[in-house]
Tab-separated table of C-alpha atoms in Angstrom:
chain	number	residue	atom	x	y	z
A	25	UNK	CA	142.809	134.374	206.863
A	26	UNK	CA	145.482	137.310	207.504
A	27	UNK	CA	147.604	136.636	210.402
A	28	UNK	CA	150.510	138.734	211.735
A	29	UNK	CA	152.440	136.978	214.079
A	30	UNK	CA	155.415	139.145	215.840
A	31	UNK	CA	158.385	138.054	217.826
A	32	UNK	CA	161.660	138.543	218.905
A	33	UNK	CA	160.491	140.678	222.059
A	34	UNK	CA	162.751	140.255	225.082
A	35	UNK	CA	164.003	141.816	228.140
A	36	UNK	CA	167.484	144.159	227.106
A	37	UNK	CA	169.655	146.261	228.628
A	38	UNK	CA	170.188	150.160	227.891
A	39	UNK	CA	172.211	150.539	224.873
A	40	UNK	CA	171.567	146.816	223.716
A	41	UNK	CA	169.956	145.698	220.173
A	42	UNK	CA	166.776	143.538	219.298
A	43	UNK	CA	165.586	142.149	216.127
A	44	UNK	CA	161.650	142.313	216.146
A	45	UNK	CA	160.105	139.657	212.877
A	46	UNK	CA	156.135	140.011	211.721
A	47	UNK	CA	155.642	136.977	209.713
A	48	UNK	CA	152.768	137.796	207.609
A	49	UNK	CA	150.331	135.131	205.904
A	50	UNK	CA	146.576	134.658	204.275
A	51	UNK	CA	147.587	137.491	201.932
A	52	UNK	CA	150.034	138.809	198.913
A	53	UNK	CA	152.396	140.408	201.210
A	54	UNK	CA	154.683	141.785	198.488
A	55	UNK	CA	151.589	144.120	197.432
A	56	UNK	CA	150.999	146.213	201.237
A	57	UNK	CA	152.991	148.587	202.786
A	58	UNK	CA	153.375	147.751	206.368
A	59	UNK	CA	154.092	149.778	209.948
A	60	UNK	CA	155.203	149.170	212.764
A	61	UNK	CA	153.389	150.903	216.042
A	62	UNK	CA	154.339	150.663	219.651
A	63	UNK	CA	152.328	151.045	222.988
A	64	UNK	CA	154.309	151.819	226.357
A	65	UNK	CA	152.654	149.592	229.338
A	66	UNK	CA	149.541	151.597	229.960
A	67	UNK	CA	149.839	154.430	227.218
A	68	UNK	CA	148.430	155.123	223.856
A	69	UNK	CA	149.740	153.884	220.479
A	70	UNK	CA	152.860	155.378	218.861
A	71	UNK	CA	153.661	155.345	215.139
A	72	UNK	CA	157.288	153.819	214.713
A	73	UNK	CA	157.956	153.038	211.510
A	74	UNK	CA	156.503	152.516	207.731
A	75	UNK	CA	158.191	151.022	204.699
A	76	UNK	CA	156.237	150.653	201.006
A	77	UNK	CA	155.394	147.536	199.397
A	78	UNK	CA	159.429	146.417	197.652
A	79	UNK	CA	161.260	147.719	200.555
A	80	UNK	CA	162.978	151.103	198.851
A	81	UNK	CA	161.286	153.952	200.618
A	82	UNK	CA	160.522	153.953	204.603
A	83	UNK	CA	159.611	156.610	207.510
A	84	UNK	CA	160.830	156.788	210.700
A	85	UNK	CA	159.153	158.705	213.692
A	86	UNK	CA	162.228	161.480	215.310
A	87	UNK	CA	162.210	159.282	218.545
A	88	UNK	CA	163.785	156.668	217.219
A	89	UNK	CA	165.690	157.726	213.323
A	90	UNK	CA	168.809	156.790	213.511
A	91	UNK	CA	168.494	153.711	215.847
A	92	UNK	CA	165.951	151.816	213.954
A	93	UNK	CA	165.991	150.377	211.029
A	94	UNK	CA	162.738	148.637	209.465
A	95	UNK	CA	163.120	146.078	206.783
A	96	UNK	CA	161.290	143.432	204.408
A	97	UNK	CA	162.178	140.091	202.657
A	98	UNK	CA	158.964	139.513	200.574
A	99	UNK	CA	160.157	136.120	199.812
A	100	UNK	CA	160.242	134.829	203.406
A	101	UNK	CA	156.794	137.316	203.860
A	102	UNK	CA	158.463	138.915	206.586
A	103	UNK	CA	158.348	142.326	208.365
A	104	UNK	CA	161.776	143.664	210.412
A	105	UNK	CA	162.383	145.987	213.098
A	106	UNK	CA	166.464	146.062	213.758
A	107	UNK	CA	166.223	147.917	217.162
A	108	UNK	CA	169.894	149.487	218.295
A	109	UNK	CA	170.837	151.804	221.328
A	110	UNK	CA	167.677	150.846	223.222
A	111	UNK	CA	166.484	152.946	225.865
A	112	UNK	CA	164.665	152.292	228.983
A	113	UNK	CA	161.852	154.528	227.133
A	114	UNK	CA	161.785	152.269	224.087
A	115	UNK	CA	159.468	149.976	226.510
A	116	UNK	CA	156.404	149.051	225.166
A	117	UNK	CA	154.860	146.074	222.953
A	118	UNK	CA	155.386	146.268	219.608
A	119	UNK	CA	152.806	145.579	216.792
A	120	UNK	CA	153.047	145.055	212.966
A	121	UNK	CA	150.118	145.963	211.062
A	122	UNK	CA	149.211	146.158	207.655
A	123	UNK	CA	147.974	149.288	205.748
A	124	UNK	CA	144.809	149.757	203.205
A	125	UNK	CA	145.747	151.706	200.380
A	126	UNK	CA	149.338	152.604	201.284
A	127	UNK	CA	147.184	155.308	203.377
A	128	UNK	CA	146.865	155.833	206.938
A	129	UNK	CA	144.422	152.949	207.695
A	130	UNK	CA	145.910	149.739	209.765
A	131	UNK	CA	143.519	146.900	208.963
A	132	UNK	CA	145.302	143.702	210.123
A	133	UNK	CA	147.639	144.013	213.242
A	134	UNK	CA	149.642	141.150	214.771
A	135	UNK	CA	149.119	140.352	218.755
A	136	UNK	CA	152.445	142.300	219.075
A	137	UNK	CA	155.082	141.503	221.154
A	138	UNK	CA	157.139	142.889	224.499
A	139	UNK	CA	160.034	144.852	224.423
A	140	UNK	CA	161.392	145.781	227.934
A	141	UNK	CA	164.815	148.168	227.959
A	142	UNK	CA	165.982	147.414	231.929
A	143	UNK	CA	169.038	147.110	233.404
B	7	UNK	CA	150.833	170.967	214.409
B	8	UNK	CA	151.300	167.055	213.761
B	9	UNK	CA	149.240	166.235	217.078
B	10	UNK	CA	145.587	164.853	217.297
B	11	UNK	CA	143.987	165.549	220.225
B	12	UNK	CA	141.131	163.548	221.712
B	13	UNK	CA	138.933	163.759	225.091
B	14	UNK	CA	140.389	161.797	227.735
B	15	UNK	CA	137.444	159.849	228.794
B	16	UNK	CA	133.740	160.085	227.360
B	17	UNK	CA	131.032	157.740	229.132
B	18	UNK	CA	127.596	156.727	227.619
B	19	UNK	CA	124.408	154.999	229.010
B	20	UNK	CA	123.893	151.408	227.578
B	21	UNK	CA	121.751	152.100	223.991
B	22	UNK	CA	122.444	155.518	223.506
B	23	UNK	CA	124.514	157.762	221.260
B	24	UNK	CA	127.806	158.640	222.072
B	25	UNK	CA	130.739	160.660	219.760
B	26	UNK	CA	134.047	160.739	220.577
B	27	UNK	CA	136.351	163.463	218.956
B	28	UNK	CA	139.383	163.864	217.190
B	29	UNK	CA	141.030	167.248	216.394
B	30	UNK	CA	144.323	167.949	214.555
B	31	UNK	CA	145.596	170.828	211.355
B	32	UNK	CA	146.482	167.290	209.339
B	33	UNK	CA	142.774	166.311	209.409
B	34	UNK	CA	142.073	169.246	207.339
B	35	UNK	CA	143.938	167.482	204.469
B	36	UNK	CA	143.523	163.765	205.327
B	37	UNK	CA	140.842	161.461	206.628
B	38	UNK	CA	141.223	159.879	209.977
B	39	UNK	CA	140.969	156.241	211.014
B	40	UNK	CA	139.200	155.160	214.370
B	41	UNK	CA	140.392	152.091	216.129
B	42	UNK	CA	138.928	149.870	219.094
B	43	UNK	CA	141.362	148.779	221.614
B	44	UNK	CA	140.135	146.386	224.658
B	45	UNK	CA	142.519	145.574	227.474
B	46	UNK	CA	145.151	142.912	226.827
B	47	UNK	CA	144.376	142.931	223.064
B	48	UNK	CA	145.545	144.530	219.861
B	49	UNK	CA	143.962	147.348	218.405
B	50	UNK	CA	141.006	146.738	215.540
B	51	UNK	CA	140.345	149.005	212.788
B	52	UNK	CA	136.138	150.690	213.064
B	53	UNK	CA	136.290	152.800	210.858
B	54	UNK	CA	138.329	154.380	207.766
B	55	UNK	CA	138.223	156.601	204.717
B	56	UNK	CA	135.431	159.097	204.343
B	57	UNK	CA	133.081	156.344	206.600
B	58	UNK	CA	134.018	153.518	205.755
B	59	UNK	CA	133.617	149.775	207.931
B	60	UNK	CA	135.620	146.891	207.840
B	61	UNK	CA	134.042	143.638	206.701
B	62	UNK	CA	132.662	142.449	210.853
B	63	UNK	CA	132.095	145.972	212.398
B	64	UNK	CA	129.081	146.819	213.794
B	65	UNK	CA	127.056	149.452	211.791
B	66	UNK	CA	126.523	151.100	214.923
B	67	UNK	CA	129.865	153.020	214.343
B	68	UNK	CA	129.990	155.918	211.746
B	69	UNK	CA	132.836	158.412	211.392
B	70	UNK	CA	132.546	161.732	209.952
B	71	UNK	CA	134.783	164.754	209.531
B	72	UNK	CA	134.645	168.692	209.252
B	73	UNK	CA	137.153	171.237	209.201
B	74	UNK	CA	140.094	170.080	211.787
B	75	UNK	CA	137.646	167.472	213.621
B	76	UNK	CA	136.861	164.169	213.057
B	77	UNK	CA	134.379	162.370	214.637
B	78	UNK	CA	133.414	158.652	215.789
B	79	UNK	CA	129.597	157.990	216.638
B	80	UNK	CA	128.486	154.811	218.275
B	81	UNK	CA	124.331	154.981	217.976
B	82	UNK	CA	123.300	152.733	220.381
B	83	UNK	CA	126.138	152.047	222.413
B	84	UNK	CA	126.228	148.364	223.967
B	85	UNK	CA	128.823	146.914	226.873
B	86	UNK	CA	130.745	145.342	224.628
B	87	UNK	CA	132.111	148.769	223.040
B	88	UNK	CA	133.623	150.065	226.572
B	89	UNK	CA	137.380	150.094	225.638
B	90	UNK	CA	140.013	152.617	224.203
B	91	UNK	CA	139.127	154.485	220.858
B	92	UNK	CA	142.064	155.967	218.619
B	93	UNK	CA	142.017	158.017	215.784
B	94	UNK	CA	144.523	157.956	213.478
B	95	UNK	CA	146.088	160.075	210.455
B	96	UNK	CA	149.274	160.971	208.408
B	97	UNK	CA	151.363	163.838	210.175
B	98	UNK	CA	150.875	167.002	207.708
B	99	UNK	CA	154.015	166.042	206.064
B	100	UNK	CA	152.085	163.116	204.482
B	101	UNK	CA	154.824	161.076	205.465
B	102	UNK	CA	154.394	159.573	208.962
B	103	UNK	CA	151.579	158.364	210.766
B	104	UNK	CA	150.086	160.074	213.753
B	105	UNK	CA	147.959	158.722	216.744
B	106	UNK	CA	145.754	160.672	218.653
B	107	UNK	CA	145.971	159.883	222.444
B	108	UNK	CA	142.967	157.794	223.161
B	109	UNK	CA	140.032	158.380	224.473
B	110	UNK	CA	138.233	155.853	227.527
B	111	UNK	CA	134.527	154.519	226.584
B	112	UNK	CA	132.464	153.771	229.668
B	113	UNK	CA	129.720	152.398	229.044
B	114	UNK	CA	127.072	152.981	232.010
């Protein structure tokens, strides 16, 4: 069974960093590109992030290049989201999700997990 | 334009057809993906490709797609699809990922 479990959400001050984690099981991890999307408390989904299947090439949406960084270790089958100068609009739960065909398509996502920038 | 636009809110009478909408220029170039989102949960992929299901989903959802506009049609709609529908798509750049805003399924 694929499961994407998230963490590292927490409550942080403007200007402060997070770590987000996806650990990914129940399939070859090393083989999927993966995303990362975000959803402010009562809005719609935002793309964040994308990085291919070995970690060399990644995307970043404008609103946040430059102040995150998304990252893989295929041996520990984990997902990253390094998260610097946070701001109060960078609320929202974040999910991991995986991709079909390196395309557009987000078939697995984890249960994702809350980010709140407050001071 | 890297936006997809969608209809705030759509509503539908239990068992009938309902389509909701998706327009954006990148949809002229690449298919768009439809996702079901019910409150407190994470979003689940309906459909993808040209119309194409995940293993689980109901074949009352199709998608299909001309010109700018995709399209998601639930035939036979039933009150367990009320909830948030998303379409999806790469930016025109081909190298980002672009949501459409969501549109609200009530199911009457």
């Amino acid at each position: 069974e694929v499961q994407l479990v998230e963490s590292g959400g927490d409550l942080v001050q403007p200007g402060g960093s997070l770590r987000l984690s996806c650990a990914a099981s129940g399939f070859t991890f090393s083989t999927y590109w993966m995303h990362w999307v975000r959803q402010a408390p009562g809005k719609g989904l935002v793309w964040v992030s994308r990085i291919n299947s070995d970690g060399s090439s990644t995307n970043y949406a404008d609103s946040v290049k430059g102040r995150f960084t998304i990252s893989r270790d295929n041996a520990k089958n984990t997902l990253y989201l390094q998260m610097n100068s946070l701001r109060a609009e960078d609320t929202a739960v974040y999910y991991c999700a995986r991709v079909v065909d390196s395309g557009s398509s987000l078939d697995y996502w984890g249960q994702g997990t809350l980010v709140t920038v407050s001071s | 334009s890297s936006e997809l636009t969608q209809d705030p809110a759509v509503s539908v009478a239990l068992g009938q057809t309902v389509r909701i909408t998706c327009q954006g220029d990148s949809l002229r170039s690449y298919y768009a993906s439809w996702y079901q989102q019910k409150p407190g949960q994470a979003p689940v992929l309906v459909i993808y490709g040209k119309n194409n299901r995940p293993s689980g989903i109901a074949d009352r959802f199709s998608g299909s797609s001309s010109g700018n506009t995709a399209s998601l049609t639930i035939t036979g709609a039933q009150a367990e699809d009320e909830a948030d529908y998303y379409c999806n798509s790469r930016d025109s750049s081909g190298n980002h990922l672009v949501f459409g805003g969501g549109t609200k399924l009530t199911v009457l």
